[in-house]
Amino acid sequence: MAMRPIFLAGCLLVAAGAGPVVAQSGDFRPCLDAIRDTAISQGVPAATADQALRGITPDPRVVELDSRQPEFTLTLGRYLGNAVSPERVAKGQQMLARYRTLLDPIEREYGVQASYLVAFWGLESNYGSFTGDFSVIRSLATLACQTKRAAFFSNELVQALKILARNHMTAAQMKGSWAGAMGNTQFLPSTYVDHAVDRDGDGRVDLWSSLPDVFASSANFLARSGWKRGQPSHDEVALPSNFDYARTDLSAERPVREWHALGVRRADGRPLVDYGEHASIALPAGHRGPAFLLWPNYKVILMWNRSQLYALSVGELARQISGGAGLMRPPPPDDQPLARHAIFDLQARLQRLGHYTDDIDGLLGPRTRAALRDFQVRAGVVADGYPTPDTLSRLRAATP
Ligand SMILES: [Ca+2]
């Protein structure tokens, strides 16, 4: 649940990173003092706050990591290849078997399938093997007092101090990612405070070393976020040859019977399962790649992490951990990651052709996709709004 690149609507959008450092180091102590006062006003004992914040200096590594812009978009193939590798699936199956007696009652109680609980665990911390070794307090203090996102991270630091107080931990014990995500689930402090639970009953919520607490906390977050009991987050589907690709938008939700009437089937040829829900269709690698029917639980995963590729990966990992085969239609092997400057170029060319009137910002968002779709219609190719190598070469030919 750390800060990550954002991926929109089956397409890839490089997150706008934090801007330059706005506070000078001389402001660091007054900034921390203000956060300390807020924490105390919210019930954190003064001794806990003082002990945690004493002698802290900004962490230059955190400032550096926060200011980094991803240089390239990620393709579906590359993302899934890493997130849902055969090793991660096999280890997930082992973990599901090993912790079955722990997971089953949590699944029954919260309505979240054990395979999904294991999949989140596998993606967040590689099944607990890496939970981060930054000082969470120092990282959050740096982000709160040395970057542009002061309000967000000041609150996270206040919440982290609450966790210290409630769980009788020292600041030195509180390790996590550079952005303050903690434990096996990589919860940010606010998520930890709001959703983590003490499942093993020892009086502490411990997402570092208590797997009962870890699994129940994930299940509690997902259940409270609206998880639909027993439903998957997506199904791979096959689209008919006459399919109108303008329908592949996250907001274009329809009842399953309508998708069925349009000729959509499961990728394995079986009829769609009707959960009585509305669903949308996504083509995260364009029309040459796999198509997915997205169920309501897909949106619940986006509340955990708003990356579309992450959400697909959780669903695929869960499905394959449960014994499902790999994708029927793998992502195209020649799919290329786009550099930021290539997206600037793409937007400029679409603008010259009159398809694009928005900012040229290097972000491959919904408006750029719509402009690309317009161009594809004019060029007489499949209008999936995806920058395939063919679409890009046609665009370059049209705008010499
Ligand atoms: Ca506990």
XYZ file of C-alpha atoms and ligand atoms in Angstrom:
401
model
C 0.000 0.000 0.000
C 2.936 2.271 -0.591
C 2.983 5.153 -3.024
C 3.316 3.610 -6.438
C 2.905 4.540 -10.070
C -0.728 4.875 -11.075
C -2.207 2.954 -13.980
C -5.505 4.075 -15.402
C -8.232 2.317 -17.323
C -6.287 -0.499 -18.857
C -3.652 1.937 -19.833
C -0.547 3.205 -18.248
C -0.070 6.471 -16.559
C 3.153 7.535 -15.000
C 2.442 9.000 -11.600
C 3.239 12.633 -11.161
C 5.854 12.360 -8.460
C 6.326 14.747 -5.608
C 7.910 18.002 -6.466
C 11.098 19.499 -5.169
C 11.967 19.853 -1.536
C 10.048 22.817 -0.170
C 11.218 22.973 3.427
C 14.755 23.810 4.433
C 16.450 21.679 7.032
C 16.242 24.546 9.525
C 12.455 24.144 9.447
C 12.622 20.468 10.316
C 12.455 20.712 14.093
C 9.581 23.258 14.224
C 7.687 21.099 11.716
C 8.184 18.014 13.925
C 7.159 19.972 17.012
C 3.869 20.915 15.342
C 3.219 17.265 14.451
C 4.075 16.271 18.027
C 1.472 18.720 19.353
C -1.159 17.367 16.964
C -0.386 13.807 18.034
C -0.715 14.706 21.708
C -4.020 16.474 21.037
C -5.204 13.189 19.476
C -4.338 11.164 22.540
C -0.721 10.107 21.994
C 1.131 10.277 25.334
C 3.744 13.048 25.320
C 6.417 10.598 26.444
C 5.750 8.357 23.414
C 5.861 11.267 20.962
C 8.998 12.765 22.503
C 10.827 9.458 22.613
C 9.962 8.696 18.985
C 10.832 12.121 17.576
C 13.911 12.914 19.644
C 17.073 13.555 17.632
C 15.501 12.697 14.267
C 17.148 14.096 11.154
C 15.762 14.100 7.613
C 16.651 10.992 5.617
C 18.202 12.096 2.292
C 17.475 8.671 0.748
C 13.760 9.217 1.338
C 13.851 12.665 -0.320
C 15.664 11.158 -3.279
C 13.230 8.217 -3.632
C 10.240 10.536 -3.314
C 11.432 12.830 -6.099
C 12.010 10.034 -8.612
C 9.782 9.902 -11.656
C 9.295 6.529 -13.300
C 11.083 6.814 -16.622
C 9.027 4.233 -18.468
C 5.499 2.926 -18.358
C 5.215 -0.748 -17.480
C 3.668 -3.197 -19.891
C 1.152 -5.763 -18.717
C 3.491 -8.569 -19.762
C 6.406 -7.265 -17.766
C 4.288 -6.462 -14.715
C 2.516 -9.816 -14.629
C 5.739 -11.673 -15.396
C 7.172 -10.333 -12.162
C 4.069 -10.206 -9.966
C 2.594 -13.567 -10.977
C 5.785 -15.520 -11.657
C 5.654 -19.345 -11.483
C 7.751 -19.134 -8.290
C 5.286 -16.770 -6.610
C 2.339 -18.946 -7.612
C 4.049 -22.111 -6.318
C 5.011 -20.465 -3.029
C 1.468 -19.122 -2.677
C 0.078 -22.626 -3.097
C 2.429 -23.870 -0.377
C 1.401 -21.038 1.929
C -2.292 -21.603 1.272
C -1.865 -25.261 2.251
C 0.350 -24.505 5.254
C -1.987 -21.892 6.777
C -5.293 -23.436 5.749
C -6.567 -23.886 9.305
C -5.728 -20.275 10.093
C -7.189 -18.906 6.842
C -10.444 -20.877 6.647
C -12.176 -19.309 9.665
C -11.033 -15.836 8.537
C -12.493 -16.509 5.085
C -15.790 -17.616 6.606
C -15.956 -14.689 9.005
C -14.990 -11.861 6.625
C -16.089 -13.379 3.292
C -12.727 -12.858 1.587
C -11.308 -15.928 -0.130
C -8.117 -17.327 1.430
C -6.487 -17.333 -2.022
C -6.860 -13.538 -2.181
C -5.489 -13.079 1.344
C -2.427 -15.106 0.347
C -2.121 -13.199 -2.961
C -2.050 -9.799 -1.222
C 0.559 -11.170 1.171
C 2.620 -12.481 -1.747
C 2.566 -9.194 -3.625
C 3.071 -6.854 -0.683
C 5.962 -8.555 1.076
C 6.747 -11.688 -0.957
C 5.030 -13.759 1.750
C 6.665 -11.875 4.567
C 10.206 -12.201 3.266
C 10.629 -8.457 2.738
C 8.813 -5.871 4.831
C 11.274 -2.969 4.489
C 14.072 -1.757 6.719
C 13.584 2.000 6.756
C 12.727 3.680 10.038
C 9.038 4.457 9.533
C 9.087 7.406 11.928
C 12.128 8.986 10.287
C 10.790 8.346 6.770
C 7.400 9.875 7.554
C 9.013 12.815 9.354
C 11.121 13.451 6.260
C 8.140 13.198 3.912
C 5.989 15.368 6.176
C 8.562 18.114 6.662
C 10.728 18.045 3.526
C 8.369 17.385 0.609
C 5.252 18.897 -0.922
C 2.839 16.336 0.523
C 3.114 17.686 4.048
C -0.529 17.321 5.091
C -0.799 13.708 3.983
C 2.410 12.540 5.619
C 1.982 14.662 8.767
C -1.214 12.734 9.400
C 0.516 9.433 8.660
C 3.198 10.313 11.198
C 0.544 11.116 13.813
C -1.080 7.735 13.107
C 2.305 5.993 13.372
C 2.787 7.541 16.817
C -0.620 6.165 17.814
C 0.487 2.687 16.727
C 3.619 2.984 18.865
C 1.529 4.002 21.868
C -1.124 1.321 21.449
C 1.241 -1.535 20.757
C 3.984 -0.651 23.227
C 6.588 -0.523 20.490
C 9.698 1.603 20.187
C 10.335 3.743 17.130
C 13.394 1.596 16.421
C 11.176 -1.485 16.117
C 8.918 0.188 13.594
C 10.508 -0.659 10.237
C 8.939 -0.368 6.830
C 9.236 1.024 3.320
C 10.710 4.437 2.556
C 7.124 5.723 2.238
C 6.015 4.382 5.611
C 4.273 1.144 4.576
C 4.600 -1.485 7.259
C 4.675 -5.183 7.874
C 3.473 -8.172 5.885
C 0.590 -6.195 4.380
C 2.552 -2.955 3.851
C -0.218 -0.912 5.446
C 0.302 2.805 5.803
C -0.188 3.950 9.409
C -3.694 5.354 8.793
C -4.820 2.025 7.296
C -3.173 0.208 10.190
C -5.012 2.324 12.764
C -8.366 2.092 10.971
C -8.403 -1.519 9.795
C -5.741 -3.729 11.400
C -7.022 -6.177 14.022
C -5.600 -8.266 16.855
C -6.600 -11.756 15.753
C -4.368 -13.782 18.055
C -5.675 -11.943 21.106
C -2.354 -10.924 22.651
C -3.543 -7.330 23.005
C -1.284 -5.963 20.234
C -1.874 -5.547 16.529
C 1.312 -6.931 15.024
C 1.558 -6.916 11.234
C 5.265 -7.809 11.350
C 5.238 -11.176 13.050
C 1.674 -12.378 13.764
C 0.157 -14.080 10.722
C -3.283 -14.280 12.388
C -3.158 -10.485 12.747
C -1.862 -10.120 9.171
C -4.558 -12.214 7.467
C -7.427 -10.899 9.583
C -6.303 -7.295 9.033
C -6.244 -7.762 5.254
C -9.646 -9.442 5.368
C -11.039 -6.697 7.578
C -9.798 -3.956 5.244
C -11.277 -5.704 2.201
C -14.586 -6.574 3.882
C -15.064 -3.005 5.074
C -14.176 -1.743 1.606
C -17.114 -3.689 0.172
C -15.675 -7.077 -0.812
C -18.372 -9.276 -2.338
C -18.298 -12.635 -0.622
C -17.006 -15.457 -2.797
C -16.744 -13.447 -6.012
C -13.527 -13.158 -8.036
C -12.133 -9.750 -9.001
C -11.965 -10.532 -12.712
C -12.446 -13.213 -15.347
C -10.474 -13.489 -18.553
C -12.893 -13.286 -21.469
C -12.897 -13.703 -25.247
C -14.460 -10.932 -27.336
C -16.281 -11.512 -30.630
C -14.583 -10.341 -33.826
C -17.132 -7.540 -34.328
C -16.681 -6.192 -30.799
C -16.863 -2.422 -30.432
C -13.722 -1.491 -28.522
C -15.200 1.827 -27.486
C -17.015 -0.266 -24.872
C -13.774 -1.043 -23.082
C -13.850 1.687 -20.517
C -13.875 1.168 -16.773
C -16.982 3.327 -16.527
C -18.868 1.327 -19.186
C -20.461 -1.131 -16.781
C -23.223 -3.463 -17.900
C -25.148 -6.406 -16.529
C -23.533 -9.680 -17.485
C -26.503 -10.704 -19.655
C -25.784 -7.670 -21.871
C -22.154 -8.652 -22.287
C -23.346 -12.154 -23.105
C -25.750 -10.774 -25.711
C -22.825 -8.862 -27.256
C -21.006 -12.168 -27.705
C -18.593 -11.992 -24.779
C -17.626 -15.427 -23.408
C -15.151 -16.703 -20.881
C -11.714 -17.180 -22.400
C -12.013 -20.941 -21.947
C -15.222 -20.902 -24.013
C -17.628 -21.437 -21.132
C -20.533 -19.020 -20.613
C -20.038 -16.056 -18.314
C -20.872 -16.567 -14.663
C -23.608 -14.163 -13.620
C -23.080 -12.937 -10.077
C -25.941 -10.499 -10.505
C -23.441 -7.643 -10.728
C -22.491 -5.057 -13.309
C -19.076 -5.491 -14.885
C -16.790 -3.605 -17.243
C -14.219 -4.860 -19.744
C -10.559 -3.896 -19.801
C -7.840 -4.467 -22.372
C -4.699 -3.596 -20.426
C -2.427 -4.566 -23.339
C -4.742 -3.440 -26.145
C -6.811 -5.670 -28.413
C -3.915 -8.044 -29.078
C -3.669 -8.940 -25.405
C -6.003 -10.573 -22.893
C -9.441 -9.101 -22.195
C -10.811 -9.043 -18.662
C -14.301 -8.740 -17.272
C -13.912 -6.681 -14.109
C -16.176 -7.504 -11.167
C -16.949 -5.240 -8.192
C -14.111 -6.796 -6.160
C -11.681 -5.394 -8.705
C -12.622 -1.913 -7.494
C -12.159 -3.034 -3.897
C -8.578 -3.998 -4.746
C -8.096 -0.509 -6.214
C -8.901 0.865 -2.751
C -5.909 -1.082 -1.453
C -3.676 0.113 -4.300
C -4.984 2.269 -7.137
C -2.768 0.667 -9.779
C -4.793 -1.217 -12.395
C -1.909 -3.584 -13.057
C -1.629 -4.317 -9.336
C -5.340 -5.103 -9.164
C -5.113 -7.487 -12.110
C -2.042 -9.106 -10.578
C -3.769 -9.764 -7.253
C -6.682 -11.394 -9.081
C -4.438 -13.482 -11.340
C -2.207 -14.561 -8.461
C -5.242 -15.565 -6.392
C -6.738 -17.485 -9.309
C -3.526 -19.332 -10.078
C -2.822 -20.050 -6.394
C -6.241 -21.736 -6.381
C -5.091 -23.981 -9.231
C -6.221 -21.917 -12.216
C -4.105 -22.086 -15.384
C -2.206 -19.092 -16.753
C -3.831 -16.597 -19.111
C -5.423 -18.155 -22.191
C -4.184 -15.192 -24.183
C -0.870 -13.890 -22.902
C 0.155 -10.254 -23.343
C 1.799 -9.530 -26.717
C 5.546 -10.247 -26.476
C 6.461 -7.242 -28.647
C 4.627 -4.769 -26.426
C 7.028 -1.941 -25.670
C 7.258 0.155 -22.527
C 6.883 3.821 -23.469
C 9.330 6.399 -22.225
C 7.896 9.642 -20.917
C 9.325 11.581 -23.841
C 7.579 9.156 -26.212
C 4.245 9.982 -24.563
C 4.961 13.714 -24.944
C 5.664 13.031 -28.628
C 2.483 10.958 -28.980
C 0.364 13.738 -27.456
C 1.985 16.405 -29.631
C 1.292 14.412 -32.799
C -2.313 13.746 -31.776
C -2.675 17.459 -31.089
C -1.345 18.376 -34.552
C -3.947 16.085 -36.069
C -6.703 17.745 -34.056
C -7.503 14.713 -31.910
C -6.075 16.008 -28.657
C -6.677 19.355 -26.994
C -5.536 18.704 -23.428
C -2.213 19.306 -21.727
C 0.885 17.732 -23.179
C 1.990 16.250 -19.884
C 3.592 12.912 -20.705
C 0.811 11.048 -18.916
C -1.059 8.317 -20.748
C -4.451 8.990 -19.228
C -8.044 8.520 -20.391
C -8.080 11.643 -22.617
C -4.929 10.631 -24.429
C -6.421 7.183 -24.908
C -9.614 8.687 -26.309
C -7.577 10.829 -28.725
C -5.619 7.768 -29.789
C -8.892 5.941 -30.374
C -10.072 8.784 -32.639
C -6.856 8.508 -34.612
C -7.238 4.719 -34.855
C -10.764 5.129 -36.228
C -9.455 7.517 -38.875
C -6.585 5.172 -39.699
C -9.016 2.267 -40.066
C -7.397 0.098 -37.390
C -8.834 -1.414 -34.213
C -9.745 1.517 -31.978
C -8.625 0.162 -28.617
C -6.882 3.367 -27.519
C -3.701 1.430 -26.894
C -0.337 2.612 -28.247
C 0.627 -0.560 -30.103
C 3.819 -0.459 -32.207
C 1.578 -0.456 -35.315
C -0.517 2.478 -34.098
C 2.616 4.440 -33.192
C 4.232 3.886 -36.590
C 0.995 4.927 -38.324
C 0.854 8.049 -36.196
C 4.446 8.923 -37.057
C 3.722 8.366 -40.754
C 0.698 10.676 -40.526
C 2.695 13.445 -38.811
C 6.119 13.497 -40.436
Ca -1.945 -9.763 18.085
